[in-house]
Coordinates of C-alpha atoms and ligand atoms in Angstrom, one line a residue:
M294 CA 21.2 -36.6 3.2
K295 CA 18.8 -35.9 0.3
T296 CA 16.4 -33.0 0.3
F297 CA 12.6 -33.2 0.0
K298 CA 12.9 -31.9 -3.5
Q299 CA 15.3 -34.7 -4.6
I300 CA 13.2 -37.4 -2.8
Y301 CA 10.0 -36.3 -4.6
R302 CA 11.7 -35.7 -7.9
E303 CA 12.9 -39.3 -7.9
A304 CA 9.8 -40.9 -6.5
E305 CA 7.6 -42.7 -9.0
N306 CA 5.2 -43.9 -6.3
K307 CA 3.9 -40.5 -5.4
I308 CA 0.7 -38.6 -5.7
S309 CA 0.4 -34.8 -5.2
G310 CA -2.4 -32.7 -3.9
V311 CA -3.1 -29.6 -1.9
A312 CA -1.2 -29.4 1.4
A313 CA -4.2 -28.8 3.6
A314 CA -2.9 -29.5 7.1
P315 CA 0.8 -29.7 8.2
G316 CA 2.5 -32.8 9.5
I317 CA 4.1 -36.0 8.4
N318 CA 3.0 -39.6 9.2
I319 CA 3.7 -43.1 8.0
A320 CA 0.8 -45.6 8.5
P321 CA -1.4 -48.2 6.7
A322 CA -4.1 -46.8 4.3
Y323 CA -7.7 -47.2 5.2
L324 CA -9.9 -46.8 2.1
F325 CA -13.1 -45.3 3.3
T326 CA -15.9 -45.9 0.8
K327 CA -19.4 -45.0 1.9
E328 CA -22.0 -47.6 1.1
K329 CA -23.7 -46.6 -2.1
L330 CA -27.3 -45.7 -1.2
D331 CA -29.8 -47.2 -3.5
I332 CA -32.2 -44.5 -4.4
N333 CA -35.1 -45.6 -6.7
D334 CA -37.8 -43.4 -8.0
G335 CA -40.7 -45.7 -7.1
G336 CA -44.1 -44.3 -6.4
I337 CA -46.0 -44.3 -3.0
A338 CA -49.4 -45.3 -2.1
N339 CA -49.8 -43.4 1.1
I340 CA -48.7 -39.8 1.2
D341 CA -49.2 -39.4 5.0
E342 CA -47.0 -42.4 5.7
A343 CA -44.2 -41.0 3.4
L344 CA -44.4 -37.7 5.2
K345 CA -44.2 -39.4 8.6
N346 CA -41.1 -41.4 7.4
L347 CA -39.5 -38.2 6.3
D348 CA -40.2 -36.5 9.6
E349 CA -38.7 -39.5 11.5
A350 CA -35.6 -39.5 9.3
I351 CA -35.1 -35.8 9.8
D352 CA -35.5 -36.2 13.6
K353 CA -32.9 -39.1 13.6
S354 CA -30.5 -37.0 11.5
K355 CA -30.8 -34.2 14.0
K356 CA -30.1 -36.5 16.9
E357 CA -27.0 -37.8 15.1
L358 CA -25.8 -34.4 14.3
N359 CA -26.3 -33.2 17.9
K360 CA -24.1 -36.1 19.0
I361 CA -21.4 -35.1 16.6
F362 CA -21.8 -31.4 17.5
S363 CA -21.1 -32.3 21.2
L364 CA -18.0 -34.3 20.2
A365 CA -16.8 -31.5 18.1
K366 CA -17.2 -29.0 20.9
E367 CA -14.9 -31.2 23.0
T368 CA -12.1 -31.4 20.4
M369 CA -12.3 -28.1 18.4
E370 CA -12.8 -24.4 19.0
S371 CA -16.4 -23.4 18.9
V372 CA -16.2 -21.5 15.6
R373 CA -15.1 -24.7 13.9
A374 CA -17.7 -26.8 15.7
A375 CA -20.3 -24.4 14.3
I376 CA -20.1 -26.3 11.0
F377 CA -22.4 -28.9 12.6
E378 CA -24.7 -26.3 13.9
A379 CA -25.0 -25.0 10.4
Q380 CA -25.9 -28.5 9.2
M381 CA -28.6 -28.8 11.9
M382 CA -30.0 -25.5 10.6
I383 CA -30.4 -26.9 7.1
L384 CA -32.6 -29.6 8.6
D385 CA -34.8 -26.9 10.1
D386 CA -34.9 -24.8 6.9
P387 CA -38.7 -24.4 6.3
I388 CA -38.3 -23.6 2.6
L389 CA -36.1 -26.7 1.8
I390 CA -38.2 -29.1 3.9
G391 CA -41.4 -27.4 2.7
N392 CA -40.4 -27.9 -0.9
I393 CA -39.5 -31.6 -0.3
K394 CA -42.9 -32.2 1.4
K395 CA -44.8 -30.4 -1.4
R396 CA -43.1 -32.5 -4.0
I397 CA -43.7 -35.8 -2.2
A398 CA -47.4 -34.9 -2.1
Q399 CA -47.5 -33.7 -5.7
E400 CA -45.3 -36.2 -7.4
K401 CA -46.2 -39.2 -5.2
K402 CA -42.6 -40.5 -5.3
L403 CA -40.5 -42.1 -2.6
P404 CA -39.2 -39.5 -0.1
E405 CA -35.6 -40.5 -0.6
F406 CA -35.9 -39.8 -4.3
I407 CA -37.4 -36.3 -3.7
V408 CA -34.8 -35.5 -1.0
N409 CA -32.0 -36.5 -3.4
S410 CA -33.4 -34.5 -6.3
E411 CA -34.3 -31.4 -4.3
I412 CA -30.9 -31.1 -2.3
S413 CA -28.9 -32.0 -5.5
R414 CA -30.7 -29.1 -7.2
Y415 CA -29.3 -26.7 -4.6
Q416 CA -25.8 -28.3 -4.9
D417 CA -25.8 -27.8 -8.7
I418 CA -26.5 -24.1 -8.3
M419 CA -23.6 -23.9 -5.8
R420 CA -21.3 -25.8 -8.0
T421 CA -21.8 -23.4 -10.9
S422 CA -20.9 -20.5 -8.6
S423 CA -17.8 -18.5 -9.6
V424 CA -16.9 -18.4 -5.9
T425 CA -14.6 -21.3 -4.8
Y426 CA -16.0 -21.2 -1.3
M427 CA -19.5 -21.9 -2.6
K428 CA -18.3 -24.8 -4.8
E429 CA -16.6 -26.5 -1.8
R430 CA -19.7 -26.0 0.4
A431 CA -21.6 -28.1 -2.3
H432 CA -19.5 -31.1 -1.2
D433 CA -20.2 -30.5 2.4
I434 CA -24.0 -30.6 1.8
D435 CA -23.6 -34.2 0.5
D436 CA -23.2 -35.1 4.2
I437 CA -26.6 -33.9 5.2
K438 CA -28.3 -35.2 2.1
N439 CA -26.9 -38.7 2.6
R440 CA -27.7 -38.7 6.2
I441 CA -31.4 -38.1 5.6
I442 CA -31.5 -40.6 2.8
R443 CA -29.7 -43.2 4.9
N444 CA -32.2 -42.7 7.7
L445 CA -35.1 -43.0 5.3
L446 CA -33.6 -46.3 4.1
K447 CA -33.1 -47.3 7.7
K448 CA -29.5 -48.1 7.1
R449 CA -26.9 -48.0 9.9
W450 CA -24.7 -45.0 10.5
Q451 CA -21.2 -46.1 9.7
S452 CA -18.1 -44.0 10.4
K453 CA -16.0 -46.6 12.1
I454 CA -12.4 -47.3 11.1
T455 CA -9.5 -49.3 12.4
E456 CA -7.1 -47.4 14.8
S457 CA -4.1 -45.5 13.7
V458 CA -4.6 -45.4 9.9
I459 CA -4.4 -42.8 7.1
V460 CA -7.9 -42.4 5.8
I461 CA -8.3 -42.2 2.0
A462 CA -11.6 -41.2 0.6
E463 CA -13.3 -39.4 -2.3
S464 CA -14.3 -36.7 0.2
I465 CA -14.6 -36.5 3.9
S466 CA -17.4 -34.8 5.6
P467 CA -16.7 -32.8 8.7
S468 CA -18.7 -35.3 10.8
D469 CA -16.6 -38.2 9.5
A470 CA -13.4 -36.2 10.3
I471 CA -14.6 -35.7 13.9
L472 CA -15.5 -39.3 14.4
F473 CA -12.3 -40.6 12.8
S474 CA -10.2 -38.4 15.0
R475 CA -11.3 -40.4 18.0
R476 CA -9.6 -43.4 16.5
D477 CA -6.1 -41.8 16.5
V478 CA -6.3 -41.3 12.7
K479 CA -2.8 -40.5 11.3
G480 CA -3.9 -38.5 8.2
F481 CA -6.6 -37.6 5.7
I482 CA -6.2 -37.9 1.9
T483 CA -9.1 -37.0 -0.4
D484 CA -9.7 -36.9 -4.1
H485 CA -11.8 -33.8 -3.9
G486 CA -11.7 -30.6 -1.9
G487 CA -9.4 -27.5 -1.6
L488 CA -7.8 -25.6 1.2
T489 CA -11.1 -24.1 2.4
S490 CA -13.1 -27.4 2.3
H491 CA -14.4 -28.3 5.7
A492 CA -12.4 -31.5 5.9
A493 CA -9.2 -29.3 5.5
I494 CA -10.3 -26.8 8.1
V495 CA -11.2 -29.6 10.6
S496 CA -7.9 -31.4 9.9
R497 CA -6.0 -28.2 10.7
S498 CA -8.0 -27.7 13.9
L499 CA -7.4 -31.3 15.0
N500 CA -3.7 -31.2 14.1
I501 CA -4.0 -34.2 11.7
P502 CA -1.9 -34.0 8.5
A503 CA -4.0 -33.8 5.3
V504 CA -3.6 -33.7 1.6
V505 CA -6.7 -32.9 -0.3
G506 CA -7.7 -32.5 -4.0
T507 CA -5.5 -35.4 -5.3
H508 CA -8.1 -36.3 -8.0
N509 CA -7.2 -40.0 -8.0
A510 CA -5.9 -41.2 -4.5
T511 CA -8.8 -43.6 -4.1
N512 CA -7.9 -45.3 -7.4
R513 CA -4.2 -45.4 -6.8
I514 CA -4.0 -46.5 -3.2
K515 CA -5.2 -49.9 -2.0
D516 CA -6.5 -50.8 1.5
G517 CA -3.7 -51.7 3.9
E518 CA -0.9 -50.4 1.8
I519 CA 1.7 -48.5 3.8
I520 CA 1.7 -44.8 2.8
I521 CA 3.5 -41.6 3.8
V522 CA 1.4 -38.4 4.1
D523 CA 3.3 -35.1 3.9
G524 CA 0.9 -32.3 4.8
F525 CA 3.7 -29.8 4.6
H526 CA 4.4 -30.3 0.9
G527 CA 1.2 -31.9 -0.3
Y528 CA 2.6 -35.3 -1.3
I529 CA 1.7 -38.9 -0.6
I530 CA 4.1 -41.8 -1.2
I531 CA 2.6 -45.3 -1.8
N532 CA 4.4 -48.4 -0.6
P533 CA 7.6 -46.5 0.2
T534 CA 11.0 -47.9 -0.5
D535 CA 13.4 -48.5 2.4
E536 CA 15.3 -45.3 1.5
Q537 CA 12.0 -43.3 1.5
I538 CA 11.0 -44.8 4.9
K539 CA 14.4 -44.0 6.4
F540 CA 14.2 -40.5 5.0
F541 CA 10.8 -39.7 6.5
E542 CA 11.5 -41.4 9.8
N543 CA 14.5 -39.2 10.1
K544 CA 12.4 -36.1 9.3
L545 CA 9.8 -37.1 11.9
K546 CA 12.5 -37.6 14.5
R547 CA 14.0 -34.2 13.7
L548 CA 10.6 -32.6 13.7
Q549 CA 9.9 -33.9 17.2
E550 CA 13.3 -32.8 18.5
L551 CA 12.8 -29.4 16.9
Q552 CA 9.4 -29.0 18.6
R553 CA 11.0 -29.8 22.0
D554 CA 13.8 -27.3 21.4
L555 CA 11.3 -24.6 20.3
L556 CA 9.4 -25.1 23.6
E557 CA 12.5 -24.0 25.4
L558 CA 12.5 -20.7 23.6
K559 CA 9.2 -19.7 25.1
N560 CA 9.4 -16.5 27.1
K561 CA 12.8 -15.7 25.6
P562 CA 13.0 -12.5 23.5
A563 CA 13.8 -12.5 19.8
V564 CA 17.1 -10.7 20.2
T565 CA 20.3 -11.1 18.1
I566 CA 23.7 -12.0 19.7
D567 CA 24.6 -8.3 19.6
K568 CA 21.4 -7.4 21.4
H569 CA 19.2 -6.0 18.5
E570 CA 15.6 -6.9 19.3
I571 CA 13.1 -7.9 16.7
H572 CA 9.4 -7.5 17.4
L573 CA 7.7 -10.8 16.3
S574 CA 4.0 -10.5 16.0
A575 CA 1.5 -12.9 14.4
N576 CA -0.7 -13.0 11.3
V577 CA -4.1 -14.3 12.2
D578 CA -6.5 -15.6 9.7
V579 CA -9.1 -17.2 11.9
S580 CA -10.1 -16.3 15.4
G581 CA -9.4 -19.9 16.6
E582 CA -5.7 -19.3 15.9
I583 CA -5.4 -17.1 18.9
D584 CA -4.4 -20.0 21.1
V585 CA -1.4 -20.7 18.9
V586 CA -0.6 -17.0 19.1
V587 CA -0.6 -17.0 22.9
T588 CA 1.3 -20.3 23.1
N589 CA 4.1 -19.1 20.8
D590 CA 4.3 -15.8 22.7
A591 CA 3.9 -13.5 19.8
K592 CA 4.2 -9.8 20.5
G593 CA 0.7 -9.0 19.5
I594 CA -1.1 -9.5 16.2
G595 CA 0.5 -7.7 13.3
L596 CA -2.2 -8.7 10.8
Y597 CA -5.7 -9.8 11.5
R598 CA -7.3 -10.8 8.1
T599 CA -10.9 -9.9 8.8
E600 CA -12.2 -11.0 5.4
Q601 CA -11.8 -14.5 6.8
L602 CA -14.6 -13.8 9.1
I603 CA -16.9 -13.5 6.1
D604 CA -15.7 -16.9 5.1
E605 CA -16.3 -18.3 8.5
Y606 CA -19.7 -16.8 9.0
N607 CA -20.8 -17.3 5.4
E608 CA -21.9 -13.6 5.4
I609 CA -20.6 -10.3 6.5
P610 CA -20.8 -10.2 10.3
T611 CA -23.0 -7.4 11.7
E612 CA -21.4 -4.4 13.4
E613 CA -22.4 -5.9 16.8
E614 CA -20.9 -9.3 16.0
Q615 CA -17.7 -7.6 14.8
T616 CA -17.5 -5.4 17.9
R617 CA -17.8 -8.6 20.0
I618 CA -15.1 -10.4 18.0
Y619 CA -12.6 -7.6 18.0
T620 CA -13.2 -6.8 21.7
N621 CA -12.6 -10.5 22.7
L622 CA -9.5 -10.8 20.6
A623 CA -8.0 -7.6 21.9
A624 CA -8.8 -8.7 25.5
R625 CA -7.1 -12.1 24.9
I626 CA -3.8 -10.5 23.8
Y627 CA -3.8 -7.4 26.1
P628 CA -1.5 -5.5 26.7
E629 CA 0.0 -6.4 23.2
T630 CA -1.5 -4.7 20.2
L631 CA -4.1 -6.1 17.8
T632 CA -3.8 -4.8 14.2
V633 CA -7.1 -5.2 12.5
R634 CA -7.0 -5.0 8.7
A635 CA -10.1 -3.7 7.1
F636 CA -11.9 -6.3 4.9
D637 CA -9.6 -7.1 2.0
V638 CA -12.3 -8.6 -0.3
G639 CA -12.2 -9.1 -4.0
G640 CA -9.4 -10.5 -6.2
D641 CA -8.6 -14.0 -5.2
K642 CA -10.2 -13.5 -1.8
V643 CA -13.8 -13.6 -0.5
K644 CA -16.2 -12.0 -2.9
V645 CA -19.1 -10.2 -1.2
L646 CA -20.3 -8.1 -4.0
D647 CA -21.1 -9.0 -7.5
Y648 CA -18.8 -6.8 -9.5
I649 CA -18.5 -8.2 -13.0
E650 CA -14.9 -7.7 -13.9
P651 CA -12.6 -9.3 -16.5
N652 CA -9.6 -9.1 -14.3
P653 CA -10.5 -9.1 -10.6
F654 CA -6.8 -8.9 -9.4
L655 CA -6.6 -5.5 -11.1
G656 CA -10.2 -4.5 -10.2
M657 CA -12.3 -4.1 -7.1
R658 CA -10.1 -5.2 -4.3
G659 CA -9.4 -4.0 -0.7
I660 CA -9.8 -0.3 -0.1
R661 CA -11.4 0.2 -3.6
V662 CA -14.4 -2.0 -2.5
L663 CA -14.5 -0.2 0.9
L664 CA -14.7 3.3 -0.6
D665 CA -17.3 2.1 -3.0
N666 CA -19.4 0.6 -0.1
V667 CA -19.1 3.2 2.6
G668 CA -21.7 1.5 4.7
L669 CA -19.7 -1.7 5.0
F670 CA -16.5 0.3 5.7
K671 CA -18.2 2.4 8.4
A672 CA -19.7 -0.5 10.2
Q673 CA -16.3 -2.2 10.5
A674 CA -14.6 1.1 11.5
R675 CA -17.2 1.7 14.2
A676 CA -16.8 -1.9 15.5
I677 CA -13.1 -1.4 15.7
L678 CA -13.5 1.9 17.5
K679 CA -15.9 0.5 20.0
A680 CA -13.5 -2.4 20.7
S681 CA -10.5 0.0 21.1
E682 CA -11.3 1.3 24.6
N683 CA -8.3 -0.4 26.2
G684 CA -6.0 1.3 23.8
N685 CA -4.5 -1.9 22.2
I686 CA -6.2 -1.9 18.7
Q687 CA -4.9 -0.3 15.5
F688 CA -6.6 -0.2 12.2
M689 CA -4.9 -1.0 8.8
L690 CA -6.1 -0.4 5.2
P691 CA -5.3 -2.8 2.4
M692 CA -4.3 -2.2 -1.2
I693 CA -3.7 1.5 -0.9
T694 CA -2.7 2.8 -4.4
T695 CA -3.1 6.6 -4.2
I696 CA -2.9 9.5 -1.7
S697 CA -6.5 10.4 -2.3
E698 CA -7.6 6.9 -1.1
I699 CA -5.8 7.6 2.2
I700 CA -7.4 11.0 2.5
E701 CA -10.9 9.7 1.8
A702 CA -10.5 6.7 4.2
K703 CA -9.3 9.0 6.9
K704 CA -12.3 11.3 6.5
I705 CA -14.6 8.4 6.8
F706 CA -12.8 7.1 9.9
E707 CA -13.0 10.6 11.5
S708 CA -16.7 10.7 10.8
C709 CA -17.2 7.4 12.6
K710 CA -15.3 8.7 15.6
K711 CA -17.6 11.8 15.6
E712 CA -20.7 9.6 15.4
L713 CA -19.5 7.6 18.4
A714 CA -18.6 10.7 20.4
D715 CA -22.0 12.3 19.6
N716 CA -23.6 9.1 21.0
K717 CA -21.3 9.2 24.1
I718 CA -19.7 5.8 23.1
H719 CA -16.2 5.5 24.4
Y720 CA -13.2 4.6 22.1
D721 CA -9.5 5.1 22.1
K722 CA -8.9 8.7 21.1
N723 CA -5.3 7.8 20.2
I724 CA -6.2 4.9 18.0
K725 CA -3.6 4.5 15.2
L726 CA -4.5 4.2 11.5
G727 CA -2.0 2.5 9.1
I728 CA -1.7 1.3 5.6
M729 CA -0.3 -1.7 3.8
I730 CA 2.2 -1.1 1.1
E731 CA 1.6 -3.8 -1.5
V732 CA 1.3 -2.0 -4.7
P733 CA 4.3 -0.4 -6.6
S734 CA 2.8 3.1 -6.7
A735 CA 2.6 3.1 -2.9
A736 CA 6.2 1.7 -2.7
V737 CA 7.5 4.5 -4.8
M738 CA 5.7 7.2 -2.9
A739 CA 6.3 5.6 0.6
F740 CA 7.4 8.9 2.2
E741 CA 4.4 10.9 1.1
F742 CA 2.0 8.0 2.0
A743 CA 3.7 7.3 5.4
R744 CA 3.5 11.0 6.3
L745 CA -0.3 10.8 6.3
V746 CA -0.7 7.7 8.5
D747 CA 0.6 6.4 11.9
F748 CA 2.3 3.2 10.6
V749 CA 3.2 1.2 7.5
S750 CA 3.2 -2.5 6.9
I751 CA 4.7 -4.1 3.8
G752 CA 2.6 -6.9 2.2
T753 CA 5.1 -8.8 0.1
N754 CA 2.5 -11.4 -1.1
D755 CA 0.8 -8.8 -3.2
L756 CA 3.8 -6.5 -3.7
I757 CA 5.6 -9.3 -5.5
Q758 CA 2.5 -10.1 -7.5
Y759 CA 2.1 -6.5 -8.7
M760 CA 5.8 -5.7 -9.1
F761 CA 6.5 -8.8 -11.3
A762 CA 3.1 -9.0 -13.0
V763 CA 2.7 -12.5 -11.8
D764 CA -0.5 -14.0 -10.4
R765 CA 0.4 -15.2 -6.9
G766 CA -1.7 -18.4 -7.3
N767 CA -0.6 -19.4 -10.8
D768 CA 1.7 -22.4 -11.0
L769 CA 2.7 -21.7 -14.6
V770 CA 4.5 -18.5 -13.6
A771 CA 5.6 -19.5 -10.1
D772 CA 9.2 -19.2 -11.2
L773 CA 8.7 -15.5 -11.7
Y774 CA 7.3 -15.0 -8.2
Q775 CA 10.7 -14.1 -6.8
E776 CA 10.9 -13.2 -3.1
F777 CA 14.7 -12.8 -3.4
N778 CA 14.9 -10.8 -6.5
P779 CA 17.1 -7.7 -6.0
A780 CA 14.4 -5.5 -7.5
L781 CA 12.1 -6.5 -4.6
I782 CA 14.9 -6.1 -2.0
R783 CA 15.8 -2.6 -3.2
T784 CA 12.1 -1.7 -3.3
M785 CA 11.6 -2.9 0.3
K786 CA 14.8 -1.0 1.4
H787 CA 13.3 2.1 -0.2
I788 CA 9.9 1.7 1.6
I789 CA 11.7 1.1 5.0
S790 CA 14.0 4.1 4.7
E791 CA 11.3 6.4 3.4
S792 CA 8.8 5.4 6.1
K793 CA 11.5 5.9 8.8
R794 CA 12.3 9.3 7.2
A795 CA 8.7 10.2 7.6
G796 CA 9.1 9.2 11.3
K797 CA 6.7 6.2 11.0
P798 CA 7.2 2.6 12.2
V799 CA 7.3 0.0 9.5
S800 CA 6.7 -3.7 9.6
L801 CA 6.4 -6.6 7.2
C802 CA 3.4 -9.0 7.2
G803 CA 3.8 -11.0 4.0
E804 CA 4.6 -14.8 3.9
M805 CA 8.2 -13.9 3.0
A806 CA 9.0 -13.3 6.7
A807 CA 8.0 -16.8 7.5
D808 CA 10.7 -18.1 5.2
T809 CA 13.5 -18.6 7.6
L810 CA 16.0 -18.0 4.7
A811 CA 14.7 -14.4 4.4
I812 CA 15.1 -13.4 8.1
P813 CA 18.7 -12.2 8.2
L814 CA 18.1 -10.2 4.9
L815 CA 14.9 -8.6 6.2
V816 CA 16.6 -7.6 9.5
G817 CA 19.6 -6.4 7.6
I818 CA 17.6 -4.0 5.4
G819 CA 16.2 -2.4 8.5
L820 CA 13.0 -4.2 9.5
D821 CA 12.6 -4.6 13.3
Q822 CA 9.0 -5.7 13.2
L823 CA 7.9 -8.9 11.5
S824 CA 4.4 -10.4 11.5
I825 CA 4.3 -14.0 10.6
S826 CA 2.0 -17.1 10.9
P827 CA 1.9 -17.9 14.6
A828 CA 3.2 -21.5 14.2
T829 CA 6.4 -20.2 12.6
I830 CA 7.2 -17.7 15.4
P831 CA 9.5 -20.1 17.4
Y832 CA 11.3 -21.1 14.2
A833 CA 12.0 -17.4 13.4
K834 CA 13.0 -16.7 17.0
R835 CA 15.5 -19.5 16.9
I836 CA 17.3 -18.0 13.9
I837 CA 17.2 -14.4 15.2
R838 CA 18.8 -15.5 18.5
A839 CA 21.6 -17.2 16.6
M840 CA 22.6 -14.3 14.3
N841 CA 24.5 -11.1 14.6
Y842 CA 22.8 -7.8 13.6
Q843 CA 25.9 -6.2 12.2
S844 CA 26.6 -9.2 9.9
C845 CA 23.0 -9.1 8.7
C846 CA 23.5 -5.4 7.6
K847 CA 26.6 -6.4 5.7
L848 CA 24.7 -9.4 4.1
A849 CA 21.9 -7.0 3.1
E850 CA 24.3 -4.5 1.5
G851 CA 25.8 -7.4 -0.5
C852 CA 22.4 -8.6 -1.6
M853 CA 21.3 -5.2 -2.8
Q854 CA 24.2 -5.2 -5.3
C855 CA 23.3 -8.6 -6.8
D856 CA 21.8 -8.9 -10.3
T857 CA 19.8 -12.0 -9.9
Q858 CA 17.7 -13.9 -7.3
E859 CA 20.1 -16.9 -7.5
E860 CA 23.0 -14.7 -6.4
V861 CA 21.0 -13.4 -3.5
I862 CA 20.0 -16.9 -2.4
N863 CA 23.6 -18.1 -2.7
K864 CA 24.8 -15.2 -0.5
I865 CA 22.2 -15.9 2.2
E866 CA 22.9 -19.7 2.2
K867 CA 26.6 -18.9 2.6
F868 CA 25.7 -16.6 5.5
F869 CA 23.9 -19.5 7.3
K870 CA 26.8 -21.9 6.7
D871 CA 29.5 -19.4 7.8
N872 CA 27.5 -18.6 10.9
L873 CA 26.7 -22.2 11.6
I874 CA 22.9 -21.6 11.8
T875 CA 20.7 -24.5 10.7
R876 CA 17.5 -23.6 9.1
T877 CA 14.0 -25.1 9.7
R878 CA 13.5 -25.6 6.0
N879 CA 16.4 -28.2 6.1
I880 CA 14.5 -30.0 8.7
I881 CA 10.9 -30.0 7.5
Ligands
LIG1096 C1 0.3 -9.4 1.5 O1 -0.3 -9.1 0.5 O2 1.5 -9.6 1.7 C2 -0.6 -9.6 2.7 C3 -0.1 -9.8 3.9 O3 -1.9 -9.6 2.5 P1 -2.7 -10.9 2.0 O4 -1.8 -12.0 1.8 O5 -3.8 -11.1 2.9 O6 -3.1 -10.3 0.6
LIG1097 MG1 -2.3 -8.4 0.3

């Protein structure tokens, strides 16, 4: 049987894009082109009548959005459905609507022309932003602009499609995605958009495979053509050959079988054949994922990436909002532990402050931003403390590079505790403070760093980036991003032994632990706590239950002696074969 790599390498009928929502489907294409709205810049004779038309169009748009919002609330978590609430708020924005009305009166032009020009002006500003999130929001605003214009032109609202198709479009607004999902849509493919575009977020929430940012899918795919969408790898196959259809049907079948098998693992521990237990917790990016965490019976949350809240809320949530969010999350997983990581902003992540820096990856990131903005850090620390009363929250600091950062952060944390105590506000007096080790200087000094804190978590995503001097998001140097390089394995082994020597628990929360190939190696070098994306927990558990701890230790010793990544991978693949363990990566 061929692998995905071979199938895609040989395929001439493929398009690639960003893998935005996992899953595979085979279905006919439905080319969704929105009717071009004819906007002319004609003049008006009656200003009052134009303003009345505008008010009516805005009212109608609000009603439509209200309907979509109710549908969204039925099918998605409330934080996702809030996209539509945000759109309704734009319709109520007094400055925007005020400007449009002022311009209609002054310029005496048709309202649709002014609406288009005024909202497009905002979009242009957003598009030139250096922040990816803002650029993608510019697309989302098209939806609201077109809705008002369509209602001004008294055109019908059209989001109807045939049942069970894969929708191909230049871009898909969140409201289209919601309406399509009611027609058993099998996938979304768009020319524009990235991982954080709303269409991508909505697809993930609705469990519909999606590939976005393909640039030219609408030109290459014709209506009715059979296509395969692969939201795991970010590929689309147009008019598949018999061999390709057979390959993907087989994958789909295996995927369904695997999902059934995985269900049976629920409530069973992640323990090796020789009874060595591994603590599997979850990495959570968005609060909505908590349901997946609970369903896949994770042992708590090993990494809650709070900077994602800034993305979700479009601003830094207030101390009260944060307290509410952390309290709810901790309650949902009680008695397991919630590890809240302080805002890891900067670098390739959310930017909240305008540092002008030539190289953001080596600049104001994580703890550096927090220590430079003590108010922001303190508000988050206080929120965490207030939510910690039940004793199941711990606090983790990202991007620690020096001892003095730990000392300074601890001082601030202590001052927050004192503030609360002075105000008679309860918190967990034994709350644990930990650090992430994701920078080489911290790895080398692991013993000294670990001594100062309660726990340590290895962040391989950044550790690889900084060890190998390779941008984690740059395709051109992806070959150098080597998860299995002996230099990394020896470094991890050093961090683990040194943290244990300091008497502190150590876990790993980088994506590496979600790669099923890495699991025996990680367990063999001494990790007994892994935090991975919630959906991959059953896959990891399945492998742990099929392997022997003593053999993993031997495997790890062998890998530590290797010279190259290839040798390490060969050794691990042989381990899987010798022990008759099948890996998920072979299946999906
Ligand atoms: C890491 O760097 O490994 C990590 C878990 O943090 P993030 O991916 O959020 O930078
Ligand atoms: Mg990191």
